[in-house]
Amino acid sequence: MTLNLKLNGQTHQVEAEPGTPLLWVIRDELKLTGTKFGCGVASCGACTVHLDGEPVRSCQTFIEDIEGAEITTIEVVDQNPVGAAVQAAWAELDVVQCGYCQSGQIMSAIGLLTENSKPTSAEIDDYMNGNACRCATYQRIRAAIVLASEKLEA
Amino acid sequence: MTLNTSRRGFLKGAAAASAVLLVGARPDGALAAGSSNGAKLNPFVKIDADGTVTAIVKHFEKGQGPATGLTTLIAEELGISMEDIAYEFAPSDPGTYNNLLFGPVQGTGGSTAMANSYMQYRQAGAAAREMLVQVAASEWGVDASTLDIVDGQVTDGSKRAPLAKFVAAASQLPAPENPRLKDPSEFRLIGNAKVQRKDTPPKINGTAKYAMDLHLDNQMVAAVLRSPRKGALVAGFSDEDAKGIKGYIRSAVLPNKAGVAVYAEHTWAAFQAREALSVEWDNSNAEMRSSDQVREQLIEAVNADPAYVLTETTASKAQSSMDGAATVLEETFYFPLLAHAPMEPLTCTIEATSAGGVVLHDGCQFPTGPHGALSQILGLPMDKVQINTMFAGGSFGRRATPVADYQVEAALAFALTDRSRPVKLVWSREDDITGGFYRPAVAHRVRVGLNADGGIMGWDHRIAAQSIMKGTPFEAMAVHNGVDHSSVEGVAQSPYVIPQQHIGLTDVAPATTVLWWRSVGHSHTAYVVESMMDAAAKAAGRDPVEFRLSYLTGDGADQTRTAGVLKLAAEKGNWGAAPEGRDQGIAVHKSFNSYVAEVVEISRDEDDYVKVEKVTCAVDCGVAVNPDVIKAQMEGGIGYGIGHVMRDEITLTEGVVDQSNFPDYEPLRIGDIGEIDVHIVASNEAPTGVGEPGTPPSAPALANAIAVNGPRVTALPMINNGVDFA
Ligand code: FES
Ligand code: FES
């Protein structure tokens, strides 16, 4: 099927079969590789993108279900103040190790701070629980979310 | 260090116009300099004509920080800031480096990156500084000793000039024999906690390129349907049901019959087509054992006399020394197979070059192995095989196998094509979890006799393991008198001075392929030694820290440094003064020449569900080059150790792996672990590893905390052995 995909402010015509995960359209068709493949079954969060501003797992989001939705990926999140604050906090605290999960972590963190500007530690743990980091950078993720929240408040 | 004067002749041919200053090491290890890529040296630093400084990072970056650490060493000695230095990964490119120059083995592992590069990279940076200064001195007509490089400029204190001015002339000079290294008191960057990672920016905006992100023009994606059992072979297959899948190209049996390669235009089509294949397997030589059977064999082996005795004290001597003991503790431990599950599934791409060779694009941990393998499989001379090292999304050991497994698979898949299109091999998470190469399953049985004063009288320690090194090219290095050191390290050569200790080992053949896994043998030996020390202290009615210290006496470096971190962790972790409702456990372990102690603090909710609230860590890894990177590695190593003992195991049913993806090989989650507080011991000793040593003590410290008001867990994972986690 042909599909009009609204991604990062642009509309792309893409050809893909129904049942194709958004992840592979983003990575293999549009060649935006900041969105990562980690598990394919919605259990690691590496593939997180925003669909109309809400974090979703793109590996379990199928293209036939998203006609007309606005998709945002890691490549452009600096254009949004929450995104910029999250990235700045991530840089300041050197959160990354291998980095492979971090696009997804950042996309989820933006989702959290957008809906809850001052999350508690327990709220952070709860919201971010679906984003696995095999390098276990968790305590820096927690600290960076708090720091980003402070930056946004300032 | 000798001056390489013969290099002058060679340099005549080097175009002065290229004016690149390279400083590094010759194959024999001597410091050397040159001016172009043809120079016969392995460069560590490159300075372009415009003054741009680039560190050539010879260890691959899987998150453990060498891109930051090695640039720090160069920047420190050269006198430039961290902002003014870029980095590149060293290629494995015999066309340029004459084959020997990264030899005999280029690789990253055993937490060696900093340990082996500390002097090399500093010397290279210092040599480059002296060469540039020497040129400036002759141009300015002053004595070189009056000049230095400060903030990226050559200066006498008042006059300043950029490095670019002197690069061309410096590139014609020989490397100084003994460049002056900075005294630690002069360090601006080494040991500076404010130095930030070099690889952060691209990793937070999606631009970092991992091997998985490579997209070459006209590439095909290959997925391989592997035999679900080790040793099974393809007997036949049909791709009838795959033919309708858009983007599917074709399938072919790999020459070694280990699987069927499925080629497609893109990843999703490759995965779907693979699912649509039907394959018939020949199981006549396949492994049909279940992990339960292997477990029984391992337990049986530790209850029998060991095949190899490592100590002068025999088993019977150790046993008889316990005659009359007030208490004899006996425990049998079992450790399951574990997958590494790096976040980025395995992948690499092979592409033909116009010159008739190939390039392997790979987050390559051990370039030497794949290099040889590709050359052999593709029938190409070594100098026609290049390796482009990309970012790796974690490894924990998995990307380095003695047989270059996934690179070989890619080469076989590529060899089955006409080589006109690049082939990108992509593993799924299921491939990763089921694909073999696990931390071996291991059993230990330990008997410890205590006298009436609570002192150890004897210690009989038997290990049954699946050898990682036997039958690999590493055998000669790691196996002595039949003992695979990686099965016993951490029990053997423990810093504890234990009387009448017997250590024995028996090998049991694995039912799958096994591999080093973050901290290798220490991943189980630390658990056993530290659980037994704890149980012994408890039985003796002594404080676990005091008890351990009493076996770390004397002034040997091993004992003092182990005792040092133990005391520091106890102090910083408020040992003995846990907040209300919390239990503490402690463990200490030496691995990869670093010393780490950890205090784990847990809570239990009303249903007795355990939560890891806090971990306090003390590490002694010699000079702390990048303190914040060291802290991050401790944090990660602790999470990795704790996460696996909580929930993970790989099991086999009639040879087939039971787990398949994260839902049943559950990674540590953010809510599983609270604060981690890392303290680094100030030291002037040579820097040692940090990628692995944080892992070994974490699991036993958790087990010891659980044992305070709960069971002593001797079989893993904990969730299958009586512990629930919140
Ligand atoms: S790849 Fe989508 S959640 Fe893991
Ligand atoms: S940084 Fe490596 S998986 Fe998160």
PDB file of N, CA and C and ligand atoms in Angstrom, chain A residues 23 36-48 56-60 130, chain B residues 343 661-662, ligand 1:
ATOM      1  N   LEU A  23       8.778   1.045  12.591  1.00  0.00           N
ATOM      2  CA  LEU A  23      10.221   1.026  12.803  1.00  0.00           C
ATOM      3  C   LEU A  23      10.991   0.811  11.504  1.00  0.00           C
ATOM      4  N   LYS A  36      16.053   2.953  17.056  1.00  0.00           N
ATOM      5  CA  LYS A  36      16.787   1.682  17.039  1.00  0.00           C
ATOM      6  C   LYS A  36      15.907   0.440  17.106  1.00  0.00           C
ATOM      7  N   PHE A  37      16.449  -0.640  16.577  1.00  0.00           N
ATOM      8  CA  PHE A  37      15.844  -1.965  16.685  1.00  0.00           C
ATOM      9  C   PHE A  37      16.531  -2.706  17.823  1.00  0.00           C
ATOM     10  N   GLY A  38      15.749  -3.082  18.847  1.00  0.00           N
ATOM     11  CA  GLY A  38      16.361  -3.810  19.957  1.00  0.00           C
ATOM     12  C   GLY A  38      15.732  -5.167  20.189  1.00  0.00           C
ATOM     13  N   CYS A  39      14.398  -5.264  20.024  1.00  0.00           N
ATOM     14  CA  CYS A  39      13.757  -6.542  20.330  1.00  0.00           C
ATOM     15  C   CYS A  39      12.634  -6.874  19.340  1.00  0.00           C
ATOM     16  N   GLY A  40      11.993  -5.861  18.807  1.00  0.00           N
ATOM     17  CA  GLY A  40      10.911  -6.103  17.849  1.00  0.00           C
ATOM     18  C   GLY A  40       9.597  -6.501  18.473  1.00  0.00           C
ATOM     19  N   VAL A  41       9.555  -6.626  19.803  1.00  0.00           N
ATOM     20  CA  VAL A  41       8.331  -7.108  20.449  1.00  0.00           C
ATOM     21  C   VAL A  41       7.849  -6.182  21.574  1.00  0.00           C
ATOM     22  N   ALA A  42       8.204  -4.921  21.452  1.00  0.00           N
ATOM     23  CA  ALA A  42       7.749  -3.910  22.423  1.00  0.00           C
ATOM     24  C   ALA A  42       8.215  -4.193  23.843  1.00  0.00           C
ATOM     25  N   SER A  43       9.392  -4.772  24.004  1.00  0.00           N
ATOM     26  CA  SER A  43       9.821  -5.010  25.378  1.00  0.00           C
ATOM     27  C   SER A  43      11.152  -4.363  25.723  1.00  0.00           C
ATOM     28  N   CYS A  44      11.672  -3.484  24.856  1.00  0.00           N
ATOM     29  CA  CYS A  44      12.921  -2.816  25.233  1.00  0.00           C
ATOM     30  C   CYS A  44      12.876  -1.308  25.090  1.00  0.00           C
ATOM     31  N   GLY A  45      12.011  -0.788  24.247  1.00  0.00           N
ATOM     32  CA  GLY A  45      11.875   0.669  24.123  1.00  0.00           C
ATOM     33  C   GLY A  45      12.890   1.360  23.227  1.00  0.00           C
ATOM     34  N   ALA A  46      13.824   0.623  22.651  1.00  0.00           N
ATOM     35  CA  ALA A  46      14.851   1.254  21.817  1.00  0.00           C
ATOM     36  C   ALA A  46      14.251   1.951  20.598  1.00  0.00           C
ATOM     37  N   CYS A  47      13.080   1.503  20.181  1.00  0.00           N
ATOM     38  CA  CYS A  47      12.461   1.997  18.949  1.00  0.00           C
ATOM     39  C   CYS A  47      11.446   3.102  19.208  1.00  0.00           C
ATOM     40  N   THR A  48      11.459   3.669  20.414  1.00  0.00           N
ATOM     41  CA  THR A  48      10.412   4.633  20.784  1.00  0.00           C
ATOM     42  C   THR A  48      10.432   5.889  19.906  1.00  0.00           C
ATOM     43  N   VAL A  56       5.482   5.914  21.556  1.00  0.00           N
ATOM     44  CA  VAL A  56       4.986   4.574  21.197  1.00  0.00           C
ATOM     45  C   VAL A  56       6.185   3.736  20.771  1.00  0.00           C
ATOM     46  N   ARG A  57       6.007   2.428  20.834  1.00  0.00           N
ATOM     47  CA  ARG A  57       7.055   1.518  20.346  1.00  0.00           C
ATOM     48  C   ARG A  57       6.823   1.309  18.853  1.00  0.00           C
ATOM     49  N   SER A  58       7.723   1.826  18.053  1.00  0.00           N
ATOM     50  CA  SER A  58       7.494   1.774  16.609  1.00  0.00           C
ATOM     51  C   SER A  58       7.592   0.355  16.052  1.00  0.00           C
ATOM     52  N   CYS A  59       8.207  -0.567  16.810  1.00  0.00           N
ATOM     53  CA  CYS A  59       8.312  -1.943  16.306  1.00  0.00           C
ATOM     54  C   CYS A  59       6.978  -2.671  16.377  1.00  0.00           C
ATOM     55  N   GLN A  60       6.061  -2.117  17.183  1.00  0.00           N
ATOM     56  CA  GLN A  60       4.736  -2.735  17.284  1.00  0.00           C
ATOM     57  C   GLN A  60       3.649  -1.736  16.881  1.00  0.00           C
ATOM     58  N   GLY A 130       9.704   0.479  30.755  1.00  0.00           N
ATOM     59  CA  GLY A 130       9.727  -0.265  29.486  1.00  0.00           C
ATOM     60  C   GLY A 130      10.949  -0.011  28.639  1.00  0.00           C
TER      61      GLY A 130
ATOM     62  N   MET B 343      22.577  -4.588  23.687  1.00  0.00           N
ATOM     63  CA  MET B 343      21.369  -3.895  23.212  1.00  0.00           C
ATOM     64  C   MET B 343      21.240  -3.907  21.696  1.00  0.00           C
ATOM     65  N   ASN B 661      13.493 -13.973  23.787  1.00  0.00           N
ATOM     66  CA  ASN B 661      13.551 -12.518  23.637  1.00  0.00           C
ATOM     67  C   ASN B 661      13.475 -11.929  25.050  1.00  0.00           C
ATOM     68  N   PHE B 662      13.435 -10.604  25.152  1.00  0.00           N
ATOM     69  CA  PHE B 662      13.449  -9.999  26.480  1.00  0.00           C
ATOM     70  C   PHE B 662      12.285 -10.407  27.394  1.00  0.00           C
TER      71      PHE B 662
HETATM   72  S1  FES C   1      12.531  -2.727  19.379  1.00  0.00           S
HETATM   73 FE1  FES C   1      10.615  -1.917  19.861  1.00  0.00          FE
HETATM   74  S2  FES C   1      10.480  -2.186  21.979  1.00  0.00           S
HETATM   75 FE2  FES C   1      12.301  -3.198  21.461  1.00  0.00          FE
END
